[in-house]
Short mmCIF file of C-alpha atoms and ligand atoms in Angstrom, two decimals:
data_model
loop_
_atom_site.label_atom_id
_atom_site.label_comp_id
_atom_site.label_asym_id
_atom_site.label_seq_id
_atom_site.Cartn_x
_atom_site.Cartn_y
_atom_site.Cartn_z
CA MET A 1 89.06 -123.54 248.52
CA PRO A 2 91.33 -122.26 251.32
CA THR A 3 93.50 -119.11 250.71
CA ASP A 4 97.11 -120.19 249.58
CA ILE A 5 99.78 -118.99 251.88
CA LYS A 6 101.91 -117.69 248.93
CA SER A 7 99.03 -115.06 248.13
CA LEU A 8 99.56 -113.11 251.38
CA THR A 9 101.90 -110.38 252.10
CA ARG A 10 104.02 -110.03 255.19
CA GLU A 11 101.78 -107.62 256.80
CA GLU A 12 98.77 -109.87 256.26
CA LEU A 13 100.56 -112.84 257.89
CA GLU A 14 101.69 -110.62 260.62
CA ALA A 15 98.02 -109.74 261.42
CA GLN A 16 97.05 -113.31 261.34
CA PHE A 17 99.90 -114.48 263.61
CA LYS A 18 99.05 -111.61 265.89
CA ALA A 19 95.45 -112.81 266.07
CA TRP A 20 96.74 -116.30 266.92
CA HIS A 21 99.07 -114.77 269.62
CA GLU A 22 102.12 -116.12 267.83
CA PRO A 23 105.32 -114.04 268.30
CA ALA A 24 106.34 -111.96 265.21
CA PHE A 25 109.57 -113.75 264.63
CA ARG A 26 107.58 -116.86 263.59
CA VAL A 27 106.43 -114.82 260.44
CA ALA A 28 110.11 -114.32 259.52
CA GLN A 29 110.71 -118.14 259.89
CA LEU A 30 107.63 -118.98 257.81
CA LEU A 31 108.81 -116.49 255.10
CA ASP A 32 112.19 -117.99 255.10
CA TRP A 33 110.81 -121.45 254.49
CA LEU A 34 108.40 -120.23 251.78
CA TYR A 35 110.67 -117.92 249.72
CA ALA A 36 114.29 -118.71 250.62
CA ARG A 37 114.06 -122.36 251.03
CA ARG A 38 111.17 -122.92 248.69
CA ALA A 39 109.51 -125.49 251.16
CA THR A 40 107.07 -127.82 249.54
CA SER A 41 105.34 -129.07 252.74
CA TRP A 42 104.39 -127.86 256.13
CA ASP A 43 106.18 -130.83 257.78
CA GLU A 44 109.65 -129.55 256.42
CA MET A 45 109.16 -126.30 258.46
CA SER A 46 111.04 -127.86 261.42
CA ASN A 47 111.69 -124.78 263.48
CA LEU A 48 107.89 -124.02 263.65
CA PRO A 49 106.11 -125.56 266.51
CA LYS A 50 103.86 -128.54 265.49
CA THR A 51 100.77 -126.75 266.83
CA LEU A 52 101.61 -123.77 264.63
CA ARG A 53 102.19 -125.94 261.60
CA ALA A 54 98.79 -127.64 262.12
CA LYS A 55 96.93 -124.32 262.45
CA LEU A 56 98.72 -123.08 259.24
CA ALA A 57 97.66 -126.44 257.48
CA GLU A 58 94.10 -125.93 258.67
CA THR A 59 93.78 -122.48 257.40
CA TYR A 60 95.85 -122.17 254.26
CA SER A 61 96.76 -124.34 251.27
CA LEU A 62 100.48 -124.82 250.22
CA GLN A 63 100.06 -125.50 246.59
CA ILE A 64 103.22 -126.47 244.58
CA LEU A 65 103.36 -126.34 240.66
CA GLU A 66 103.82 -129.96 239.36
CA LEU A 67 106.31 -130.09 236.51
CA ALA A 68 104.57 -131.88 233.60
CA ARG A 69 107.21 -131.46 230.88
CA LYS A 70 110.55 -129.85 230.27
CA GLN A 71 112.07 -128.80 227.17
CA GLY A 72 115.62 -127.43 226.36
CA SER A 73 118.87 -127.54 228.09
CA PRO A 74 120.57 -125.81 230.92
CA ASP A 75 122.74 -123.72 228.40
CA THR A 76 119.86 -122.62 226.28
CA THR A 77 116.19 -121.52 226.76
CA GLN A 78 114.41 -123.90 228.87
CA LYS A 79 110.74 -124.42 228.83
CA PHE A 80 108.65 -125.71 231.77
CA LEU A 81 105.18 -126.93 231.48
CA TRP A 82 103.37 -126.89 234.98
CA LYS A 83 100.21 -128.71 235.88
CA LEU A 84 98.00 -126.81 238.08
CA ALA A 85 95.74 -128.07 240.92
CA ASP A 86 92.83 -128.07 238.65
CA GLY A 87 94.67 -129.95 235.84
CA ALA A 88 95.21 -126.90 233.69
CA PHE A 89 98.67 -126.47 232.03
CA ILE A 90 100.73 -123.16 231.95
CA GLU A 91 104.27 -122.39 230.78
CA SER A 92 107.28 -120.55 232.07
CA VAL A 93 110.42 -120.13 229.90
CA LEU A 94 113.78 -119.52 231.31
CA ILE A 95 116.26 -117.46 229.44
CA PRO A 96 119.97 -117.63 230.49
CA ALA A 97 121.68 -114.14 230.68
CA ASN A 98 124.86 -115.23 228.87
CA PRO A 99 123.83 -117.87 226.53
CA ALA A 100 126.72 -120.44 226.48
CA LEU A 101 127.87 -118.73 223.36
CA TYR A 102 131.18 -117.93 224.84
CA GLY A 103 131.40 -121.09 226.85
CA GLU A 104 130.80 -119.49 230.17
CA ALA A 105 128.13 -120.85 232.57
CA SER A 106 125.29 -118.56 233.35
CA ASP A 107 123.94 -118.39 236.89
CA ARG A 108 121.49 -115.55 236.26
CA HIS A 109 118.32 -115.90 234.30
CA THR A 110 115.27 -114.05 233.12
CA LEU A 111 112.12 -116.08 233.58
CA CYS A 112 109.01 -115.41 231.34
CA ILE A 113 105.87 -116.10 233.38
CA SER A 114 102.34 -116.71 232.49
CA THR A 115 99.38 -114.84 234.01
CA GLN A 116 96.24 -116.74 232.67
CA VAL A 117 95.34 -120.20 231.35
CA GLY A 118 94.71 -119.40 227.62
CA CYS A 119 94.09 -115.85 226.66
CA ALA A 120 90.82 -114.08 225.61
CA TYR A 121 92.39 -111.54 223.22
CA GLY A 122 92.79 -113.78 220.32
CA CYS A 123 95.64 -112.20 218.40
CA ARG A 124 95.68 -113.98 215.16
CA PHE A 125 99.32 -115.11 215.20
CA CYS A 126 99.48 -116.23 218.84
CA ALA A 127 99.39 -119.84 220.10
CA SER A 128 98.08 -118.69 223.57
CA GLY A 129 94.85 -117.48 222.42
CA LEU A 130 93.97 -120.35 219.91
CA ASP A 131 91.88 -122.28 222.33
CA GLY A 132 90.31 -119.15 224.06
CA TRP A 133 90.49 -118.08 227.75
CA LYS A 134 90.07 -120.62 230.52
CA ARG A 135 90.80 -118.70 233.68
CA ASN A 136 93.05 -116.20 235.65
CA LEU A 137 95.85 -117.48 237.41
CA SER A 138 95.68 -116.83 241.23
CA VAL A 139 98.32 -114.94 243.06
CA HIS A 140 100.12 -117.98 244.36
CA GLU A 141 100.26 -119.58 240.85
CA ILE A 142 102.10 -116.60 239.53
CA VAL A 143 104.38 -116.50 242.40
CA GLU A 144 105.00 -120.39 242.34
CA GLN A 145 106.37 -120.10 238.83
CA ILE A 146 109.42 -118.52 240.06
CA LEU A 147 109.91 -120.91 243.11
CA ALA A 148 109.23 -123.92 241.19
CA THR A 149 111.76 -123.06 238.38
CA GLU A 150 114.39 -122.34 241.16
CA ARG A 151 113.78 -125.58 242.74
CA ILE A 152 114.80 -127.20 239.48
CA VAL A 153 117.58 -124.62 238.57
CA PRO A 154 119.19 -123.57 241.83
CA GLY A 155 120.97 -120.15 242.21
CA ASP A 156 124.46 -119.71 243.91
CA GLU A 157 123.14 -119.44 247.41
CA GLY A 158 124.84 -122.72 248.21
CA GLN A 159 123.47 -125.51 249.91
CA VAL A 160 119.94 -125.04 251.40
CA THR A 161 119.69 -126.61 254.69
CA SER A 162 116.61 -127.54 256.35
CA ASP A 163 117.80 -128.33 259.96
CA ALA A 164 116.30 -126.40 262.76
CA ALA A 165 119.69 -125.06 263.84
CA THR A 166 120.11 -122.87 260.73
CA PRO A 167 119.14 -119.21 261.48
CA PRO A 168 116.02 -118.16 259.91
CA ALA A 169 115.53 -115.42 257.37
CA THR A 170 118.94 -115.80 255.82
CA ARG A 171 118.37 -114.48 252.47
CA PRO A 172 119.91 -116.35 249.47
CA ALA A 173 123.09 -114.68 248.19
CA SER A 174 121.52 -114.72 244.72
CA ARG A 175 118.60 -116.30 243.22
CA ALA A 176 118.51 -118.28 239.93
CA VAL A 177 115.90 -116.06 238.56
CA ASP A 178 116.70 -112.38 238.84
CA ASN A 179 114.75 -110.92 236.04
CA LEU A 180 111.19 -111.32 235.11
CA VAL A 181 109.22 -110.72 232.08
CA VAL A 182 105.45 -111.17 232.20
CA MET A 183 105.21 -112.23 228.60
CA GLY A 184 103.99 -115.84 228.92
CA MET A 185 100.45 -116.99 228.31
CA GLY A 186 97.67 -114.56 228.82
CA GLU A 187 97.28 -110.93 229.07
CA PRO A 188 98.78 -109.73 232.27
CA LEU A 189 96.67 -106.53 232.54
CA ALA A 190 93.54 -108.45 232.21
CA ASN A 191 94.41 -110.17 235.49
CA TYR A 192 95.40 -106.93 237.04
CA ASP A 193 94.77 -107.29 240.71
CA ASN A 194 96.35 -110.80 241.08
CA LEU A 195 99.30 -109.70 238.84
CA ILE A 196 100.12 -106.75 241.05
CA ALA A 197 99.76 -108.69 244.27
CA ALA A 198 102.04 -111.38 242.83
CA LEU A 199 104.60 -108.78 241.78
CA LYS A 200 104.48 -107.12 245.16
CA ILE A 201 105.50 -110.51 246.84
CA LEU A 202 108.07 -111.19 244.04
CA ASN A 203 109.58 -107.70 244.67
CA ALA A 204 109.62 -107.62 248.50
CA PRO A 205 112.88 -108.23 250.27
CA TRP A 206 111.21 -110.99 252.28
CA GLY A 207 109.84 -112.64 249.05
CA GLY A 208 111.30 -112.90 245.71
CA GLY A 209 113.65 -110.05 246.17
CA ILE A 210 113.59 -109.06 242.39
CA GLY A 211 113.97 -105.40 241.82
CA ALA A 212 110.94 -103.65 240.15
CA ARG A 213 113.28 -102.44 237.45
CA ARG A 214 113.93 -105.94 236.57
CA ILE A 215 110.42 -106.76 236.02
CA THR A 216 108.94 -106.10 232.50
CA ILE A 217 105.18 -106.33 231.99
CA SER A 218 103.94 -106.87 228.36
CA THR A 219 100.49 -106.01 227.10
CA SER A 220 98.70 -106.17 223.98
CA GLY A 221 97.41 -102.73 224.74
CA LEU A 222 94.88 -102.41 227.35
CA ALA A 223 94.78 -98.65 227.59
CA PRO A 224 92.73 -98.23 230.81
CA GLN A 225 94.94 -100.67 232.58
CA ILE A 226 98.14 -99.01 231.42
CA ARG A 227 96.91 -95.72 233.11
CA LYS A 228 96.18 -97.71 236.31
CA LEU A 229 99.74 -99.10 236.12
CA ALA A 230 101.09 -95.67 235.67
CA VAL A 231 99.92 -94.60 239.25
CA GLU A 232 101.22 -97.87 240.98
CA PRO A 233 104.10 -96.98 243.30
CA MET A 234 106.35 -99.69 241.79
CA GLN A 235 108.63 -98.83 238.95
CA PHE A 236 107.91 -101.80 236.64
CA ARG A 237 109.09 -101.78 233.04
CA LEU A 238 106.44 -101.76 230.32
CA ALA A 239 106.40 -103.42 226.91
CA ILE A 240 103.71 -102.79 224.47
CA SER A 241 103.01 -105.54 221.87
CA LEU A 242 102.44 -103.29 218.94
CA HIS A 243 103.08 -105.39 215.95
CA GLY A 244 101.48 -102.81 213.53
CA ALA A 245 101.89 -99.05 213.41
CA THR A 246 98.69 -98.15 211.68
CA ASP A 247 95.18 -99.09 212.85
CA GLU A 248 94.76 -100.78 209.48
CA VAL A 249 97.58 -103.34 210.06
CA ARG A 250 96.83 -103.70 213.74
CA ASN A 251 93.00 -104.24 213.28
CA ARG A 252 93.91 -107.08 210.96
CA ILE A 253 96.00 -108.97 213.43
CA MET A 254 94.95 -107.94 216.97
CA PRO A 255 91.26 -107.65 217.70
CA VAL A 256 92.17 -105.60 220.88
CA ASN A 257 92.85 -102.72 218.56
CA LYS A 258 89.21 -102.39 217.80
CA LYS A 259 88.52 -101.68 221.53
CA TYR A 260 91.55 -99.51 222.01
CA PRO A 261 92.66 -98.10 218.66
CA LEU A 262 96.28 -96.49 218.37
CA THR A 263 95.33 -92.93 219.32
CA GLU A 264 93.89 -94.29 222.67
CA LEU A 265 96.77 -96.69 223.23
CA THR A 266 99.50 -93.99 222.43
CA ALA A 267 97.74 -91.40 224.77
CA ALA A 268 97.85 -93.98 227.75
CA CYS A 269 101.57 -94.66 226.96
CA GLU A 270 102.41 -91.05 226.79
CA ASP A 271 100.83 -90.69 230.25
CA TYR A 272 102.65 -93.70 231.66
CA GLN A 273 105.90 -92.34 230.16
CA LYS A 274 105.35 -89.00 231.66
CA LEU A 275 104.34 -90.20 235.17
CA LYS A 276 106.95 -92.85 235.29
CA GLY A 277 109.70 -91.15 233.28
CA ARG A 278 110.75 -94.61 232.10
CA MET A 279 111.46 -95.97 228.71
CA ILE A 280 108.70 -98.03 227.11
CA THR A 281 109.63 -100.90 224.79
CA LEU A 282 107.52 -101.35 221.56
CA GLU A 283 107.57 -105.04 220.51
CA TYR A 284 107.15 -105.74 216.76
CA ILE A 285 106.82 -109.32 215.58
CA LEU A 286 107.86 -109.23 211.93
CA ILE A 287 105.37 -111.41 209.83
CA ALA A 288 105.77 -111.85 206.31
CA GLY A 289 103.33 -110.01 204.05
CA ILE A 290 101.53 -108.71 207.02
CA ASN A 291 103.66 -105.97 208.76
CA ASP A 292 107.14 -106.12 207.19
CA SER A 293 106.84 -103.71 204.50
CA LEU A 294 109.06 -100.66 204.67
CA GLU A 295 105.81 -98.33 204.62
CA GLN A 296 105.28 -99.42 208.29
CA THR A 297 108.67 -97.95 209.23
CA ARG A 298 107.66 -94.30 209.07
CA PRO A 299 104.51 -94.47 211.32
CA LEU A 300 106.34 -96.82 213.67
CA ALA A 301 109.31 -94.46 213.96
CA ALA A 302 106.83 -91.67 214.68
CA LEU A 303 105.30 -93.48 217.41
CA ALA A 304 108.51 -94.55 218.93
CA LYS A 305 109.78 -90.91 218.93
CA LYS A 306 106.53 -89.65 220.47
CA LEU A 307 106.82 -92.20 223.40
CA TYR A 308 110.63 -92.09 223.74
CA ALA A 309 110.53 -95.79 223.14
CA LYS A 310 112.88 -98.31 221.70
CA VAL A 311 111.56 -100.82 219.25
CA ASN A 312 112.27 -104.61 219.65
CA LEU A 313 111.96 -106.50 216.30
CA ILE A 314 111.19 -110.16 216.58
CA PRO A 315 111.09 -112.46 213.62
CA TYR A 316 107.92 -114.41 213.79
CA ASN A 317 108.01 -117.98 215.29
CA LYS A 318 105.92 -120.41 213.45
CA VAL A 319 102.84 -121.71 215.19
CA GLU A 320 101.61 -125.00 214.10
CA GLY A 321 98.13 -124.79 212.39
CA LEU A 322 98.63 -121.04 211.65
CA PRO A 323 99.39 -119.73 208.15
CA TRP A 324 101.87 -116.98 209.17
CA VAL A 325 105.57 -117.20 208.46
CA ARG A 326 108.73 -115.13 209.33
CA PRO A 327 110.15 -112.92 206.69
CA ALA A 328 113.42 -113.63 205.02
CA GLU A 329 116.53 -112.52 207.01
CA GLU A 330 117.34 -109.63 204.56
CA VAL A 331 113.71 -108.30 204.99
CA CYS A 332 114.17 -108.16 208.81
CA GLU A 333 117.59 -106.57 208.39
CA ARG A 334 116.27 -103.95 205.88
CA PHE A 335 113.25 -103.07 208.25
CA LEU A 336 115.80 -102.56 211.14
CA ALA A 337 118.11 -100.47 209.05
CA ALA A 338 115.19 -98.26 207.80
CA LEU A 339 114.14 -97.65 211.46
CA GLU A 340 117.64 -96.83 212.55
CA LYS A 341 117.86 -94.37 209.66
CA LEU A 342 114.77 -92.56 210.96
CA GLY A 343 116.62 -92.12 214.24
CA VAL A 344 114.98 -94.83 216.20
CA THR A 345 116.78 -96.99 218.76
CA ALA A 346 115.85 -100.55 217.67
CA THR A 347 117.17 -104.01 217.97
CA LEU A 348 116.44 -107.28 215.96
CA ARG A 349 116.52 -110.76 217.57
CA ARG A 350 118.74 -112.66 215.49
CA GLU A 351 119.30 -115.91 217.41
CA LYS A 352 118.66 -119.29 215.89
CA GLY A 353 116.77 -122.25 217.32
CA GLY A 354 113.25 -121.10 216.60
CA ASP A 355 112.25 -124.50 217.74
CA ILE A 356 112.78 -124.23 221.39
CA ASP A 357 112.63 -120.45 221.44
CA ALA A 358 109.03 -120.68 220.08
CA ALA A 359 106.71 -118.36 221.75
CA CYS A 360 104.92 -119.24 224.89
CA GLY A 361 101.62 -121.11 224.81
CA GLN A 362 102.88 -123.76 222.21
CA LEU A 363 104.14 -126.37 224.57
CA ARG A 364 100.76 -126.27 226.34
CA LEU A 365 98.82 -126.40 223.10
CA LYS A 366 100.99 -129.28 222.03
CA THR A 367 100.52 -131.20 225.14
CA GLU A 368 96.73 -130.54 225.37
CA ARG A 369 96.33 -131.72 221.76
CA GLU A 370 98.36 -134.95 222.47
CA LEU A 371 96.28 -135.61 225.60
CA ALA A 372 92.94 -135.12 223.64
CA GLU A 373 94.34 -137.47 220.97
CA SER A 374 95.24 -140.12 223.53
CA LYS A 375 91.70 -140.06 224.99
N1 SAH B 1 99.40 -110.83 226.24
C1 SAH B 1 100.68 -110.01 226.39
C2 SAH B 1 101.79 -110.96 226.96
C3 SAH B 1 101.98 -112.25 226.45
S1 SAH B 1 102.38 -112.37 224.74
C4 SAH B 1 101.02 -109.40 225.18
O1 SAH B 1 100.41 -109.70 224.20
O2 SAH B 1 101.94 -108.47 225.19
C5 SAH B 1 104.15 -112.00 224.81
C6 SAH B 1 104.75 -111.55 223.43
O3 SAH B 1 104.86 -112.70 222.59
C7 SAH B 1 103.87 -110.62 222.72
O4 SAH B 1 104.60 -109.39 222.12
C8 SAH B 1 103.20 -111.48 221.55
O5 SAH B 1 102.80 -110.62 220.47
C9 SAH B 1 104.35 -112.33 221.21
N2 SAH B 1 104.10 -113.59 220.55
C10 SAH B 1 103.02 -114.26 220.35
N3 SAH B 1 102.95 -115.26 219.45
C11 SAH B 1 104.30 -115.09 218.95
C12 SAH B 1 105.04 -115.74 217.88
N4 SAH B 1 104.21 -116.83 217.35
N5 SAH B 1 106.18 -115.42 217.60
C13 SAH B 1 106.71 -114.36 218.28
N6 SAH B 1 106.17 -113.56 219.09
C14 SAH B 1 104.84 -113.95 219.51
FE1 SF4 B 2 96.82 -112.93 224.36
FE2 SF4 B 2 99.32 -111.51 224.12
FE3 SF4 B 2 98.78 -113.86 222.62
FE4 SF4 B 2 97.59 -111.60 222.01
S1 SF4 B 2 99.74 -111.88 221.91
S2 SF4 B 2 96.48 -113.61 222.16
S3 SF4 B 2 97.20 -110.67 224.02
S4 SF4 B 2 98.81 -113.81 224.83
#
């Protein structure tokens, strides 16, 4: 398989173009086609000489994510199911910044992206890990999720022209996607190198142009990789999928806790927090009868205070075929109030519409099962 063009940095392309004796401004033109105009073919790149286009096509692939299924509407959360070159499916979820609650249109969005096909970590409540892990996403497959989404949901950069007269490297005024959360399918820190390479491209001014502070990486708690992330130069935000404040609870629902128990995870987070000086978010799904008793609020508050973290409470989204359910609304509210009383900054996700908001991994699972049945 040739290297995909969207897995290379500007510097790498410059080195290649130099070796080909192509002038440096050609790199800027190419990057403009890839990341500003989101070109889907070499032929489109009309201001690049034909010979250069042929050389590029011979050397690199230019893979585009194919939309297999879409769910939701422009005013609410939209889910995209992408088919990859090898036939595997992944999901991205687009969340509008101002849900059309107040009747205003929203042009800014947060995109939730996937990093693996399936997941090896097998958290008991999660759809992504149900059928195990298939493979890591490559750099361009991570990057393309943003570009493919923006081809469907354009930003306010106006008409994208593709005539040769348009000056190259005109950065879009604003992109449709300006916030990223790496919370889709897969464990991002288990695909560390591809993740960081993709985020560098998405962060670069010549690439996605998304500020590092607008990129949140969510992990189930891979302590060594959290330490590695702490010494990366980029200032990403970190979210920890905690879901239990004691080893006893965490061990029951997250096998990863046996490998990296809470003392180890907490120590890695403390290091991250000290080195980065950034606030960590602790994610806590509330699952009825599993982790929603008020007893959990004390150890949870202690952890949050130790890490200067805020807590994000998320009522569980039902996954077909799994026995878990979300607690009653009063139970969630009581849990939140108890945490606040203990002096913790916490939020509770209250929006309705669990159907479409259902956690990542479910549309893929549904589609794969339907495909299997129709065979
Ligand atoms: N593997 C990473 C990122 C992907 S999962 C991680 O675990 O953090 C993103 C988030 O969705 C995690 O916090 C995960 O626990 C949560 N999640 C998974 N299934 C869910 C469900 N059915 N309802 C609500 N949240 C869920
Ligand atoms: Fe994997 Fe995250 Fe789902 Fe756990 S919650 S199975 S780590 S995707």
